[in-house]
């Protein structure tokens, strides 16, 4: 298995030829749920929940979000900028821009032409575009957006650019939304009145809804004008912020009520090379000073090349902290530890040269938590957040393994704990949840008194069902567990044929009952990856899919949501009448929690079989209110999925149950996950 996973990046044509694994279990789903009527012939499974016996506190961080800029998650995704390559900084600085009436090999007397000027010594952040217009009726500059631009009828869009009109040769710059037939669907203009660099803004109102317009820029006047940082955002971003995030996508995140937000990844933390690692200091401060970097997923998979994938860092560390705050989630930044991705170059910083990396971690804590007049607190303050972000957790290394990691981790741990003893450090057990790397890493980390160890599992749906008991026998008393990245793979890890199908989601639900039953040990969990653009993705499956107009939650998303929205704060035992945990016997899985604030208990039940099950749940030692509500997630076929064509094929359905003599009797349909909310008297 390990060798299979070791080759998971840079897989090329091999994957293209892979056939979709068929898991067609076409059992019809009968009625969604039949309530309170136990068939006279059926065999009943009797379960009991002892409400007075709380086994452990459920941490508010139990269910969270893993965010990585993969699949156009940030640029082209939740970061609402609609212009691709707005600062002309991509490796090919005109990528994303077209001049249909210009010819690089001519004088363009009937139009004009743009050239990229590189100024200064920093070749990656000083480009601008010099447009020379010979004939203003012929010259056109077009930005194609991220696989087009999605616009909504009557919505407003804020356009801005920087221009230097040295000789005042250009009187007007006109901006238009244009559809594929050339029809204009909204326009505005600016008057570039200054001879030196100046920022201009204008608002476009879309006259139609269209998923794929482009932005056309035309000019009045002949001569030269310099342009830079050409930007376009919907006015309606999340919380109306100008450098904002897509409202619909953030709303889906907010609906999860996440306990934490892990950022910025994922492998993106480490980089394919050390030079391409994520450097948080380059992502904060004034927007236009942030240095663009190639996205590591640009070239990662030969079968899903994305040559136009770069990181503008418009969504940088400040914005991640702000998003965590908006979501009521604990911020959990993960920092590189002097190791490039071990699936790629694995470049190492010598131990003697590790200081700047360690200093990055210490400075980040000051950026997040330091007083507004401390050196890094000042940067946060200058960005509009004088109050600290109260960061409690930091991750050192993403998916690192081997002695090289342990010796680097130890240096970080010592430095951080000396200065900030209360910060909880997350460490990595590597990419696999078993095997040599895992055994070695976890045992060495325990010697270092690691507090929370991050485990990752990308595996088959069967693995998830079989591993619902994974943590039952883990040794307690040492490090806690962060299930930091997991997702069932319908074909295999990194296969482009993986689907967000019901079998995967249901198997994750079964596994999650095991996470929850062990909430004394497992204190953080997150599905990965989070977001994917319908046309710009590299990795599948993902929790949420979007295009330029719409976003939807997968069946896996609703599994996460049901667990997270019903996390409770006390873990209760749910068992068979002979005292066994419900973890796969007869294809049933269960966990149970209490919410002392709302006075409810939440029972999670998963039936992974093709047979309807009859259950009797005895609630012991606490009087129940008369009714209960079941939130049921189910689908006819294990191959079913939500999609842009059917956004809500698999979403929770609500049904009322009644309790008699402190008992619930119910039937659970084949292939069904449900949360039962039971009110206590
Ligand atoms: O979630 C996709 C990738 O899987 C992450 O970047 C990495 O941490 C893991 O290998």
mmCIF file with all atom_site columns, C-alpha atoms in Angstrom, residues 117 128-132 162-171 192-198 200 222-227:
data_model
loop_
_atom_site.group_PDB
_atom_site.id
_atom_site.type_symbol
_atom_site.label_atom_id
_atom_site.label_alt_id
_atom_site.label_comp_id
_atom_site.label_asym_id
_atom_site.label_entity_id
_atom_site.label_seq_id
_atom_site.pdbx_PDB_ins_code
_atom_site.Cartn_x
_atom_site.Cartn_y
_atom_site.Cartn_z
_atom_site.occupancy
_atom_site.B_iso_or_equiv
_atom_site.pdbx_formal_charge
_atom_site.auth_seq_id
_atom_site.auth_comp_id
_atom_site.auth_asym_id
_atom_site.auth_atom_id
_atom_site.pdbx_PDB_model_num
ATOM 1  C CA . UNK A 1 117 ? 7.587  46.091 -18.847 1.00 0.00 ? 117 UNK A CA 1
ATOM 2  C CA . UNK A 1 128 ? 3.159  46.304 -15.722 1.00 0.00 ? 128 UNK A CA 1
ATOM 3  C CA . UNK A 1 129 ? 1.490  46.441 -19.107 1.00 0.00 ? 129 UNK A CA 1
ATOM 4  C CA . UNK A 1 130 ? 2.342  49.208 -21.602 1.00 0.00 ? 130 UNK A CA 1
ATOM 5  C CA . UNK A 1 131 ? -0.412 49.612 -24.173 1.00 0.00 ? 131 UNK A CA 1
ATOM 6  C CA . UNK A 1 132 ? 0.478  51.501 -27.362 1.00 0.00 ? 132 UNK A CA 1
ATOM 7  C CA . UNK A 1 162 ? -3.824 51.462 -11.837 1.00 0.00 ? 162 UNK A CA 1
ATOM 8  C CA . UNK A 1 163 ? -2.910 53.615 -14.807 1.00 0.00 ? 163 UNK A CA 1
ATOM 9  C CA . UNK A 1 164 ? -0.116 55.990 -15.732 1.00 0.00 ? 164 UNK A CA 1
ATOM 10 C CA . UNK A 1 165 ? -1.155 58.230 -18.593 1.00 0.00 ? 165 UNK A CA 1
ATOM 11 C CA . UNK A 1 166 ? 2.181  60.098 -18.914 1.00 0.00 ? 166 UNK A CA 1
ATOM 12 C CA . UNK A 1 167 ? 1.242  62.183 -21.936 1.00 0.00 ? 167 UNK A CA 1
ATOM 13 C CA . UNK A 1 168 ? -2.496 62.248 -21.270 1.00 0.00 ? 168 UNK A CA 1
ATOM 14 C CA . UNK A 1 169 ? -2.806 60.562 -24.651 1.00 0.00 ? 169 UNK A CA 1
ATOM 15 C CA . UNK A 1 170 ? -5.735 58.396 -23.596 1.00 0.00 ? 170 UNK A CA 1
ATOM 16 C CA . UNK A 1 171 ? -9.009 60.118 -22.712 1.00 0.00 ? 171 UNK A CA 1
ATOM 17 C CA . UNK A 1 192 ? -7.330 58.347 -16.595 1.00 0.00 ? 192 UNK A CA 1
ATOM 18 C CA . UNK A 1 193 ? -6.689 61.965 -15.702 1.00 0.00 ? 193 UNK A CA 1
ATOM 19 C CA . UNK A 1 194 ? -3.273 61.691 -14.002 1.00 0.00 ? 194 UNK A CA 1
ATOM 20 C CA . UNK A 1 195 ? 0.137  61.593 -15.625 1.00 0.00 ? 195 UNK A CA 1
ATOM 21 C CA . UNK A 1 196 ? 1.545  59.411 -12.844 1.00 0.00 ? 196 UNK A CA 1
ATOM 22 C CA . UNK A 1 197 ? 0.322  56.106 -11.398 1.00 0.00 ? 197 UNK A CA 1
ATOM 23 C CA . UNK A 1 198 ? -3.200 56.493 -10.040 1.00 0.00 ? 198 UNK A CA 1
ATOM 24 C CA . UNK A 1 200 ? -9.310 54.342 -10.771 1.00 0.00 ? 200 UNK A CA 1
ATOM 25 C CA . UNK A 1 222 ? -3.976 57.198 -29.479 1.00 0.00 ? 222 UNK A CA 1
ATOM 26 C CA . UNK A 1 223 ? -0.607 56.886 -27.789 1.00 0.00 ? 223 UNK A CA 1
ATOM 27 C CA . UNK A 1 224 ? 0.710  55.069 -24.741 1.00 0.00 ? 224 UNK A CA 1
ATOM 28 C CA . UNK A 1 225 ? -0.870 54.196 -21.408 1.00 0.00 ? 225 UNK A CA 1
ATOM 29 C CA . UNK A 1 226 ? 0.612  52.001 -18.675 1.00 0.00 ? 226 UNK A CA 1
ATOM 30 C CA . UNK A 1 227 ? -1.715 49.657 -16.772 1.00 0.00 ? 227 UNK A CA 1
#
